[in-house]
PDB file of C-alpha atoms in Angstrom:
ATOM      1  CA  MET A  35     101.185 108.444  69.966  1.00 79.00           C
ATOM      2  CA  GLU A  36     101.921 108.035  73.678  1.00 85.00           C
ATOM      3  CA  LYS A  37      98.607 109.677  74.629  1.00 90.00           C
ATOM      4  CA  ARG A  38      96.691 107.308  72.371  1.00 93.00           C
ATOM      5  CA  ILE A  39      98.476 104.314  73.904  1.00 94.00           C
ATOM      6  CA  ILE A  40      97.710 105.520  77.446  1.00 94.00           C
ATOM      7  CA  ALA A  41      94.052 106.125  76.537  1.00 95.00           C
ATOM      8  CA  ARG A  42      93.766 102.530  75.374  1.00 95.00           C
ATOM      9  CA  GLY A  43      95.506 101.368  78.531  1.00 96.00           C
ATOM     10  CA  LEU A  44      92.976 103.222  80.656  1.00 97.00           C
ATOM     11  CA  LEU A  45      90.087 101.648  78.749  1.00 97.00           C
ATOM     12  CA  ALA A  46      91.582  98.176  79.117  1.00 97.00           C
ATOM     13  CA  GLY A  47      92.221  98.826  82.810  1.00 97.00           C
ATOM     14  CA  ALA A  48      88.652  99.965  83.457  1.00 97.00           C
ATOM     15  CA  LEU A  49      87.208  96.855  81.794  1.00 98.00           C
ATOM     16  CA  ALA A  50      89.692  94.680  83.665  1.00 98.00           C
ATOM     17  CA  GLY A  51      88.758  96.288  86.989  1.00 97.00           C
ATOM     18  CA  LEU A  52      85.073  95.667  86.273  1.00 97.00           C
ATOM     19  CA  ALA A  53      85.731  92.007  85.460  1.00 97.00           C
ATOM     20  CA  ALA A  54      87.857  91.595  88.601  1.00 97.00           C
ATOM     21  CA  PHE A  55      85.097  93.200  90.690  1.00 96.00           C
ATOM     22  CA  VAL A  56      82.488  90.738  89.421  1.00 96.00           C
ATOM     23  CA  PHE A  57      84.831  87.840  90.200  1.00 97.00           C
ATOM     24  CA  ALA A  58      85.724  89.180  93.645  1.00 94.00           C
ATOM     25  CA  ARG A  59      82.077  89.917  94.501  1.00 93.00           C
ATOM     26  CA  ILE A  60      81.032  86.370  93.673  1.00 94.00           C
ATOM     27  CA  PHE A  61      83.946  84.453  95.150  1.00 95.00           C
ATOM     28  CA  ALA A  62      86.110  86.567  97.503  1.00 93.00           C
ATOM     29  CA  GLU A  63      83.532  88.771  99.252  1.00 92.00           C
ATOM     30  CA  PRO A  64      81.679  85.835 100.917  1.00 93.00           C
ATOM     31  CA  ARG A  65      85.022  84.616 102.292  1.00 93.00           C
ATOM     32  CA  ILE A  66      85.695  88.099 103.692  1.00 93.00           C
ATOM     33  CA  GLN A  67      82.310  88.069 105.420  1.00 92.00           C
ATOM     34  CA  ASP A  68      83.057  84.631 106.889  1.00 94.00           C
ATOM     35  CA  ALA A  69      86.359  85.989 108.262  1.00 93.00           C
ATOM     36  CA  ILE A  70      84.589  89.005 109.778  1.00 92.00           C
ATOM     37  CA  ASP A  71      82.011  86.725 111.414  1.00 92.00           C
ATOM     38  CA  TYR A  72      84.838  84.607 112.846  1.00 92.00           C
ATOM     39  CA  GLU A  73      86.609  87.685 114.186  1.00 90.00           C
ATOM     40  CA  SER A  74      83.415  88.918 115.888  1.00 90.00           C
ATOM     41  CA  GLY A  75      82.669  85.516 117.398  1.00 91.00           C
ATOM     42  CA  ARG A  76      86.216  85.147 118.718  1.00 89.00           C
ATOM     43  CA  HIS A  77      86.097  88.614 120.247  1.00 87.00           C
ATOM     44  CA  GLU A  78      82.866  87.762 122.065  1.00 88.00           C
ATOM     45  CA  ALA A  79      84.342  84.487 123.327  1.00 89.00           C
ATOM     46  CA  GLN A  80      87.453  86.329 124.582  1.00 86.00           C
ATOM     47  CA  GLU A  81      85.272  88.838 126.420  1.00 86.00           C
ATOM     48  CA  ALA A  82      83.367  86.001 128.084  1.00 86.00           C
ATOM     49  CA  LEU A  83      86.627  84.429 129.251  1.00 85.00           C
ATOM     50  CA  ASP A  84      87.869  87.752 130.575  1.00 81.00           C
ATOM     51  CA  LYS A  85      84.632  88.306 132.521  1.00 85.00           C
ATOM     52  CA  ALA A  86      84.829  84.814 134.012  1.00 81.00           C
ATOM     53  CA  ALA A  87      88.414  85.544 135.102  1.00 75.00           C
ATOM     54  CA  GLY A  88      87.433  88.865 136.669  1.00 75.00           C
ATOM     55  CA  VAL A  89      89.294  90.920 134.101  1.00 75.00           C
ATOM     56  CA  ALA A  90      87.803  94.299 133.308  1.00 66.00           C
ATOM     57  CA  VAL A  91      86.412  94.351 129.788  1.00 64.00           C
ATOM     58  CA  ALA A  92      86.509  97.562 127.823  1.00 62.00           C
ATOM     59  CA  HIS A  93      83.478  97.780 125.565  1.00 59.00           C
ATOM     60  CA  GLU A  94      84.273  99.387 122.275  1.00 58.00           C
ATOM     61  CA  HIS A  95      81.426 100.664 120.148  1.00 53.00           C
ATOM     62  CA  ASP A  96      82.830 101.217 116.710  1.00 56.00           C
ATOM     63  CA  HIS A  97      80.343 102.755 114.311  1.00 59.00           C
ATOM     64  CA  GLU A  98      81.259 101.999 110.738  1.00 65.00           C
ATOM     65  CA  LEU A  99      80.954 104.892 108.339  1.00 67.00           C
ATOM     66  CA  PHE A 100      79.701 102.500 105.661  1.00 65.00           C
ATOM     67  CA  SER A 101      77.721  99.318 106.203  1.00 70.00           C
ATOM     68  CA  ARG A 102      79.011  95.927 105.107  1.00 68.00           C
ATOM     69  CA  THR A 103      76.518  95.983 102.240  1.00 72.00           C
ATOM     70  CA  ILE A 104      78.011  99.213 100.920  1.00 79.00           C
ATOM     71  CA  GLN A 105      81.560  97.997 101.518  1.00 77.00           C
ATOM     72  CA  GLY A 106      80.978  94.646  99.821  1.00 71.00           C
ATOM     73  CA  ASN A 107      79.311  96.120  96.755  1.00 75.00           C
ATOM     74  CA  VAL A 108      79.963  99.797  96.061  1.00 84.00           C
ATOM     75  CA  GLY A 109      83.241  99.944  97.987  1.00 83.00           C
ATOM     76  CA  ILE A 110      84.890  96.928  96.402  1.00 89.00           C
ATOM     77  CA  GLY A 111      83.495  97.884  92.987  1.00 91.00           C
ATOM     78  CA  VAL A 112      84.867 101.426  93.059  1.00 93.00           C
ATOM     79  CA  GLY A 113      88.152 100.178  94.490  1.00 93.00           C
ATOM     80  CA  MET A 114      88.665  97.466  91.860  1.00 95.00           C
ATOM     81  CA  ILE A 115      87.790  99.732  88.935  1.00 96.00           C
ATOM     82  CA  ALA A 116      90.071 102.486  90.260  1.00 97.00           C
ATOM     83  CA  PHE A 117      92.829  99.936  90.715  1.00 97.00           C
ATOM     84  CA  GLY A 118      92.229  98.667  87.195  1.00 97.00           C
ATOM     85  CA  LEU A 119      92.520 102.199  85.811  1.00 97.00           C
ATOM     86  CA  ALA A 120      95.797 102.728  87.669  1.00 97.00           C
ATOM     87  CA  MET A 121      97.225  99.412  86.457  1.00 97.00           C
ATOM     88  CA  GLY A 122      96.018 100.103  82.927  1.00 97.00           C
ATOM     89  CA  ALA A 123      97.792 103.458  82.890  1.00 97.00           C
ATOM     90  CA  LEU A 124     100.968 101.920  84.334  1.00 96.00           C
ATOM     91  CA  PHE A 125     100.767  99.114  81.788  1.00 97.00           C
ATOM     92  CA  ALA A 126     100.388 101.583  78.914  1.00 96.00           C
ATOM     93  CA  VAL A 127     103.387 103.629  80.055  1.00 95.00           C
ATOM     94  CA  ALA A 128     105.505 100.475  80.330  1.00 95.00           C
ATOM     95  CA  TYR A 129     104.247  99.398  76.894  1.00 95.00           C
ATOM     96  CA  ALA A 130     105.273 102.700  75.333  1.00 93.00           C
ATOM     97  CA  VAL A 131     108.716 102.413  76.933  1.00 91.00           C
ATOM     98  CA  CYS A 132     109.228  98.800  75.795  1.00 89.00           C
ATOM     99  CA  LEU A 133     107.921  99.362  72.277  1.00 87.00           C
ATOM    100  CA  GLY A 134     110.778  98.639  69.892  1.00 80.00           C
ATOM    101  CA  ARG A 135     113.301  98.083  72.689  1.00 78.00           C
ATOM    102  CA  VAL A 136     112.775  94.415  73.618  1.00 77.00           C
ATOM    103  CA  GLY A 137     113.151  92.692  70.288  1.00 71.00           C
ATOM    104  CA  ASN A 138     111.130  92.470  67.102  1.00 78.00           C
ATOM    105  CA  LEU A 139     107.775  91.707  68.696  1.00 82.00           C
ATOM    106  CA  ARG A 140     104.391  92.359  67.172  1.00 88.00           C
ATOM    107  CA  PRO A 141     102.345  94.923  69.142  1.00 89.00           C
ATOM    108  CA  ARG A 142      99.855  92.188  70.113  1.00 92.00           C
ATOM    109  CA  SER A 143     102.562  89.837  71.374  1.00 92.00           C
ATOM    110  CA  LEU A 144     104.266  92.583  73.363  1.00 93.00           C
ATOM    111  CA  ALA A 145     100.965  93.462  75.065  1.00 95.00           C
ATOM    112  CA  VAL A 146     100.320  89.873  76.164  1.00 95.00           C
ATOM    113  CA  LEU A 147     103.887  89.353  77.416  1.00 94.00           C
ATOM    114  CA  LEU A 148     103.887  92.662  79.264  1.00 96.00           C
ATOM    115  CA  ALA A 149     100.559  91.866  80.947  1.00 97.00           C
ATOM    116  CA  GLY A 150     101.992  88.539  82.142  1.00 96.00           C
ATOM    117  CA  ALA A 151     105.074  90.288  83.479  1.00 95.00           C
ATOM    118  CA  GLY A 152     102.882  92.847  85.240  1.00 96.00           C
ATOM    119  CA  PHE A 153     100.881  90.133  87.007  1.00 97.00           C
ATOM    120  CA  MET A 154     104.018  88.293  88.061  1.00 96.00           C
ATOM    121  CA  THR A 155     106.085  91.246  89.256  1.00 96.00           C
ATOM    122  CA  LEU A 156     103.400  93.446  90.793  1.00 96.00           C
ATOM    123  CA  TYR A 157     101.388  90.717  92.491  1.00 96.00           C
ATOM    124  CA  LEU A 158     102.453  87.073  92.250  1.00 97.00           C
ATOM    125  CA  VAL A 159     106.084  87.380  93.355  1.00 97.00           C
ATOM    126  CA  PRO A 160     105.300  89.618  96.379  1.00 97.00           C
ATOM    127  CA  PHE A 161     102.363  87.308  97.188  1.00 96.00           C
ATOM    128  CA  PHE A 162     104.729  84.357  97.641  1.00 94.00           C
ATOM    129  CA  LYS A 163     106.455  86.185 100.500  1.00 94.00           C
ATOM    130  CA  TYR A 164     103.556  88.175 101.949  1.00 93.00           C
ATOM    131  CA  PRO A 165     100.244  86.598 100.878  1.00 93.00           C
ATOM    132  CA  ALA A 166      96.973  88.457 101.226  1.00 91.00           C
ATOM    133  CA  ASN A 167      95.174  88.030 104.553  1.00 90.00           C
ATOM    134  CA  PRO A 168      91.464  88.225 105.330  1.00 90.00           C
ATOM    135  CA  PRO A 169      90.172  89.887 108.526  1.00 87.00           C
ATOM    136  CA  ALA A 170      91.265  88.131 111.760  1.00 81.00           C
ATOM    137  CA  ILE A 171      94.632  87.145 110.234  1.00 84.00           C
ATOM    138  CA  GLY A 172      97.695  89.104 111.283  1.00 77.00           C
ATOM    139  CA  HIS A 173      98.367  91.344 114.256  1.00 75.00           C
ATOM    140  CA  GLU A 174      97.374  94.978 114.430  1.00 75.00           C
ATOM    141  CA  GLU A 175     100.772  95.977 115.790  1.00 75.00           C
ATOM    142  CA  THR A 176     102.555  94.688 112.680  1.00 78.00           C
ATOM    143  CA  ILE A 177     100.297  96.214 110.004  1.00 83.00           C
ATOM    144  CA  GLY A 178     102.694  99.061 109.296  1.00 85.00           C
ATOM    145  CA  GLN A 179     105.705  96.764 109.099  1.00 88.00           C
ATOM    146  CA  ARG A 180     103.925  94.253 106.870  1.00 88.00           C
ATOM    147  CA  SER A 181     102.823  97.020 104.516  1.00 90.00           C
ATOM    148  CA  ALA A 182     106.333  98.466 104.322  1.00 94.00           C
ATOM    149  CA  PHE A 183     107.999  95.132 103.585  1.00 94.00           C
ATOM    150  CA  TYR A 184     105.302  94.247 101.054  1.00 95.00           C
ATOM    151  CA  LEU A 185     106.041  97.512  99.239  1.00 96.00           C
ATOM    152  CA  ILE A 186     109.745  96.628  99.297  1.00 96.00           C
ATOM    153  CA  MET A 187     108.910  93.285  97.687  1.00 96.00           C
ATOM    154  CA  VAL A 188     106.856  94.964  94.946  1.00 97.00           C
ATOM    155  CA  LEU A 189     109.538  97.544  94.133  1.00 97.00           C
ATOM    156  CA  ALA A 190     112.323  94.944  94.215  1.00 97.00           C
ATOM    157  CA  SER A 191     110.326  92.603  91.996  1.00 97.00           C
ATOM    158  CA  VAL A 192     109.814  95.328  89.380  1.00 96.00           C
ATOM    159  CA  LEU A 193     113.455  96.426  89.553  1.00 97.00           C
ATOM    160  CA  PHE A 194     114.813  92.881  89.260  1.00 97.00           C
ATOM    161  CA  MET A 195     112.494  92.164  86.342  1.00 95.00           C
ATOM    162  CA  ILE A 196     113.771  95.250  84.499  1.00 94.00           C
ATOM    163  CA  LEU A 197     117.359  94.196  85.188  1.00 96.00           C
ATOM    164  CA  ALA A 198     116.567  90.650  84.008  1.00 95.00           C
ATOM    165  CA  VAL A 199     115.211  92.002  80.717  1.00 91.00           C
ATOM    166  CA  VAL A 200     118.332  94.138  80.266  1.00 92.00           C
ATOM    167  CA  LEU A 201     120.516  91.134  81.085  1.00 95.00           C
ATOM    168  CA  GLY A 202     118.652  89.009  78.562  1.00 92.00           C
ATOM    169  CA  GLN A 203     119.179  91.612  75.858  1.00 89.00           C
ATOM    170  CA  ARG A 204     122.900  91.777  76.670  1.00 93.00           C
ATOM    171  CA  LEU A 205     123.284  87.980  76.576  1.00 94.00           C
ATOM    172  CA  LYS A 206     121.261  87.468  73.396  1.00 91.00           C
ATOM    173  CA  PRO A 207     124.096  88.105  70.873  1.00 90.00           C
ATOM    174  CA  ARG A 208     126.314  85.551  72.610  1.00 93.00           C
ATOM    175  CA  PHE A 209     123.873  82.824  73.712  1.00 92.00           C
ATOM    176  CA  GLY A 210     120.867  83.294  71.435  1.00 91.00           C
ATOM    177  CA  THR A 211     117.344  84.350  72.381  1.00 86.00           C
ATOM    178  CA  TRP A 212     116.248  81.105  74.089  1.00 91.00           C
ATOM    179  CA  ASN A 213     119.361  80.569  76.231  1.00 94.00           C
ATOM    180  CA  ALA A 214     119.608  84.273  77.095  1.00 93.00           C
ATOM    181  CA  THR A 215     115.993  84.246  78.264  1.00 92.00           C
ATOM    182  CA  LEU A 216     116.584  81.179  80.456  1.00 95.00           C
ATOM    183  CA  LEU A 217     119.727  82.693  81.983  1.00 96.00           C
ATOM    184  CA  ALA A 218     117.993  85.988  82.718  1.00 95.00           C
ATOM    185  CA  ALA A 219     115.009  84.176  84.238  1.00 95.00           C
ATOM    186  CA  ALA A 220     117.320  82.066  86.422  1.00 97.00           C
ATOM    187  CA  ALA A 221     119.114  85.193  87.611  1.00 97.00           C
ATOM    188  CA  PHE A 222     115.756  86.781  88.505  1.00 97.00           C
ATOM    189  CA  VAL A 223     114.667  83.721  90.488  1.00 96.00           C
ATOM    190  CA  VAL A 224     117.950  83.530  92.405  1.00 97.00           C
ATOM    191  CA  VAL A 225     118.051  87.213  93.319  1.00 97.00           C
ATOM    192  CA  ILE A 226     114.394  87.421  94.319  1.00 97.00           C
ATOM    193  CA  GLY A 227     114.783  84.200  96.327  1.00 96.00           C
ATOM    194  CA  VAL A 228     117.695  85.657  98.272  1.00 97.00           C
ATOM    195  CA  LEU A 229     115.660  88.775  99.018  1.00 96.00           C
ATOM    196  CA  MET A 230     112.720  86.701 100.253  1.00 96.00           C
ATOM    197  CA  ALA A 231     115.061  84.795 102.566  1.00 95.00           C
ATOM    198  CA  LEU A 232     116.440  88.043 103.999  1.00 95.00           C
ATOM    199  CA  LEU A 233     113.131  89.820 104.559  1.00 93.00           C
ATOM    200  CA  PRO A 234     111.381  89.015 107.859  1.00 90.00           C
ATOM    201  CA  ALA A 235     108.280  86.903 108.355  1.00 83.00           C
ATOM    202  CA  PHE A 236     105.505  87.929 110.714  1.00 75.00           C
ATOM    203  CA  GLY A 237     104.595  84.675 112.405  1.00 60.00           C
ATOM    204  CA  GLU A 238     105.894  85.570 115.862  1.00 45.00           C
ATOM    205  CA  LEU A 239     104.501  87.964 118.412  1.00 38.00           C
ATOM    206  CA  SER A 240     106.181  90.586 120.478  1.00 38.00           C
ATOM    207  CA  SER A 241     106.227  90.110 124.230  1.00 35.00           C
ATOM    208  CA  ASN A 242     103.375  92.514 124.929  1.00 36.00           C
ATOM    209  CA  VAL A 243     100.963  90.540 122.719  1.00 40.00           C
ATOM    210  CA  ALA A 244     101.994  87.239 124.237  1.00 37.00           C
ATOM    211  CA  GLU A 245     101.446  88.810 127.663  1.00 35.00           C
ATOM    212  CA  TYR A 246      97.764  89.262 126.946  1.00 36.00           C
ATOM    213  CA  GLY A 247      97.313  85.681 125.871  1.00 41.00           C
ATOM    214  CA  HIS A 248      96.489  86.159 122.204  1.00 43.00           C
ATOM    215  CA  HIS A 249      97.305  83.603 119.537  1.00 41.00           C
ATOM    216  CA  ALA A 250     101.012  83.082 118.949  1.00 48.00           C
ATOM    217  CA  THR A 251     100.934  82.946 115.152  1.00 65.00           C
ATOM    218  CA  GLU A 252      99.574  85.114 112.362  1.00 76.00           C
ATOM    219  CA  THR A 253      96.693  82.645 112.013  1.00 83.00           C
ATOM    220  CA  PRO A 254      94.537  82.472 115.172  1.00 87.00           C
ATOM    221  CA  LEU A 255      94.829  79.213 117.089  1.00 87.00           C
ATOM    222  CA  PRO A 256      91.926  77.750 119.111  1.00 90.00           C
ATOM    223  CA  LEU A 257      90.891  79.911 122.064  1.00 90.00           C
ATOM    224  CA  ARG A 258      91.168  77.993 125.345  1.00 89.00           C
ATOM    225  CA  ASP A 259      89.930  78.540 128.878  1.00 86.00           C
ATOM    226  CA  PRO A 260      92.230  78.230 131.944  1.00 86.00           C
ATOM    227  CA  GLN A 261      91.579  74.472 131.975  1.00 86.00           C
ATOM    228  CA  ARG A 262      92.910  74.293 128.378  1.00 88.00           C
ATOM    229  CA  ASN A 263      89.494  73.412 126.980  1.00 90.00           C
ATOM    230  CA  ILE A 264      88.759  74.813 123.524  1.00 91.00           C
ATOM    231  CA  VAL A 265      86.013  77.420 123.769  1.00 89.00           C
ATOM    232  CA  PHE A 266      86.377  78.804 120.245  1.00 91.00           C
ATOM    233  CA  PRO A 267      87.978  77.110 117.233  1.00 92.00           C
ATOM    234  CA  GLY A 268      91.039  78.330 115.381  1.00 91.00           C
ATOM    235  CA  PHE A 269      90.747  80.044 112.048  1.00 91.00           C
ATOM    236  CA  ASP A 270      89.556  77.700 109.319  1.00 93.00           C
ATOM    237  CA  ALA A 271      92.516  76.746 107.099  1.00 92.00           C
ATOM    238  CA  ASP A 272      90.179  76.066 104.168  1.00 95.00           C
ATOM    239  CA  LEU A 273      88.746  79.580 104.461  1.00 95.00           C
ATOM    240  CA  LEU A 274      92.226  81.095 104.430  1.00 93.00           C
ATOM    241  CA  PHE A 275      93.212  79.004 101.401  1.00 95.00           C
ATOM    242  CA  GLU A 276      90.049  79.918  99.482  1.00 96.00           C
ATOM    243  CA  PHE A 277      90.446  83.626 100.239  1.00 95.00           C
ATOM    244  CA  ARG A 278      94.037  83.657  98.994  1.00 95.00           C
ATOM    245  CA  LEU A 279      93.150  81.558  95.957  1.00 97.00           C
ATOM    246  CA  TYR A 280      90.371  83.961  94.976  1.00 97.00           C
ATOM    247  CA  THR A 281      92.543  87.033  95.465  1.00 96.00           C
ATOM    248  CA  VAL A 282      95.123  85.512  93.106  1.00 97.00           C
ATOM    249  CA  GLY A 283      92.304  84.660  90.707  1.00 97.00           C
ATOM    250  CA  ALA A 284      91.002  88.237  90.735  1.00 97.00           C
ATOM    251  CA  GLN A 285      94.456  89.626  89.977  1.00 97.00           C
ATOM    252  CA  LEU A 286      95.082  87.036  87.269  1.00 98.00           C
ATOM    253  CA  LEU A 287      91.756  87.936  85.658  1.00 98.00           C
ATOM    254  CA  LEU A 288      92.543  91.647  85.849  1.00 98.00           C
ATOM    255  CA  TRP A 289      95.910  91.339  84.108  1.00 98.00           C
ATOM    256  CA  THR A 290      94.558  88.844  81.575  1.00 98.00           C
ATOM    257  CA  VAL A 291      91.794  91.238  80.569  1.00 98.00           C
ATOM    258  CA  ILE A 292      94.250  94.136  80.359  1.00 98.00           C
ATOM    259  CA  GLY A 293      96.488  92.164  78.036  1.00 97.00           C
ATOM    260  CA  LEU A 294      93.744  90.688  75.858  1.00 97.00           C
ATOM    261  CA  VAL A 295      91.780  93.949  75.520  1.00 97.00           C
ATOM    262  CA  PHE A 296      94.817  96.140  74.933  1.00 97.00           C
ATOM    263  CA  ALA A 297      96.498  93.774  72.439  1.00 95.00           C
ATOM    264  CA  PRO A 298      94.083  94.157  69.490  1.00 94.00           C
ATOM    265  CA  MET A 299      93.740  97.900  70.085  1.00 94.00           C
ATOM    266  CA  ALA A 300      97.522  98.284  70.018  1.00 92.00           C
ATOM    267  CA  GLU A 301      97.770  96.244  66.836  1.00 91.00           C
ATOM    268  CA  ARG A 302      95.143  98.366  65.107  1.00 91.00           C
ATOM    269  CA  LEU A 303      96.988 101.491  66.226  1.00 87.00           C
ATOM    270  CA  LEU A 304     100.510 100.371  65.375  1.00 85.00           C
ATOM    271  CA  GLY A 305      99.974  97.790  62.657  1.00 79.00           C
ATOM    272  CA  ALA A 306     100.516  94.028  62.717  1.00 66.00           C
ATOM    273  CA  ARG A 307     104.180  94.056  61.723  1.00 62.00           C
ATOM    274  CA  PRO A 308     106.970  93.751  64.322  1.00 65.00           C
ATOM    275  CA  VAL A 309     108.084  97.087  65.751  1.00 58.00           C
ATOM    276  CA  ARG A 310     111.797  97.764  65.371  1.00 54.00           C
ATOM    277  CA  THR A 311     113.920 100.463  66.835  1.00 44.00           C
ATOM    278  CA  GLU A 312     115.351 102.429  63.949  1.00 44.00           C
ATOM    279  CA  PRO A 313     119.081 103.079  64.389  1.00 42.00           C
ATOM    280  CA  ALA A 314     120.190 106.667  64.155  1.00 40.00           C
ATOM    281  CA  LYS A 315     121.470 107.570  60.705  1.00 47.00           C
ATOM    282  CA  ALA A 316     124.990 108.859  60.420  1.00 44.00           C
ATOM    283  CA  PRO A 317     125.264 112.370  59.019  1.00 47.00           C
ATOM    284  CA  ALA A 318     126.092 112.496  55.336  1.00 48.00           C
ATOM    285  CA  ALA A 319     129.720 113.214  54.519  1.00 46.00           C
ATOM    286  CA  ALA A 320     130.385 116.682  53.211  1.00 39.00           C
TER     287      ALA A 320
END
């Protein structure tokens, strides 16, 4: 049974990854290209300022292994479908574990609820603390730290969600399903909020970056000459907002497709009736 559930999860994940790729190619990829163009233009303006100030400019000739056309089409397509497969498999494993252990839910209802929980815990909650950034946003020296703390947020979000579900099940006999759910959700929000407050932000620079005159926030500020005249604008706030909005949209679409595609397949496999955990039977008396 578990293999059949995972196979359906993989199929749902592949279709979800394909749908997310189409969305990202239409909406997010142009914003990525705009960010790359901004980064290139700012770099050229910085070089011009350095030359005018008599600072030696090191010319770097980076040859990309794949062109932007390949990256923006084949690369993002393969990446999104592979990600969808991985999330579909993870979703199916979680579904098999939850089946019959989280109340008398129909297979279809459990699939939809689990897909919503997957979107929230694996993406939305970590996004609130460490949102996705396009090129030109963030400092190269903090990439490793940002990645590590983002992973901490993902793992903590999943762990706290599991604990919230367990708490809700424990509180249900005393407070009822509705009140137990609200109490568990409140506990999740409080704990995850405390963690977000404790984890660091990355809006400040270390002294060596400030020494070289780069922007003092994660988002590039206007580039100025020694007379404080703006020679290159700061990063467009609308572009940053649109990029983050479309990345959330792609993830929301992915998890929605996983849930909606997997739900009917699970119901055909398991039947439409609620799945219950059968209690172990006591051995017959001799």
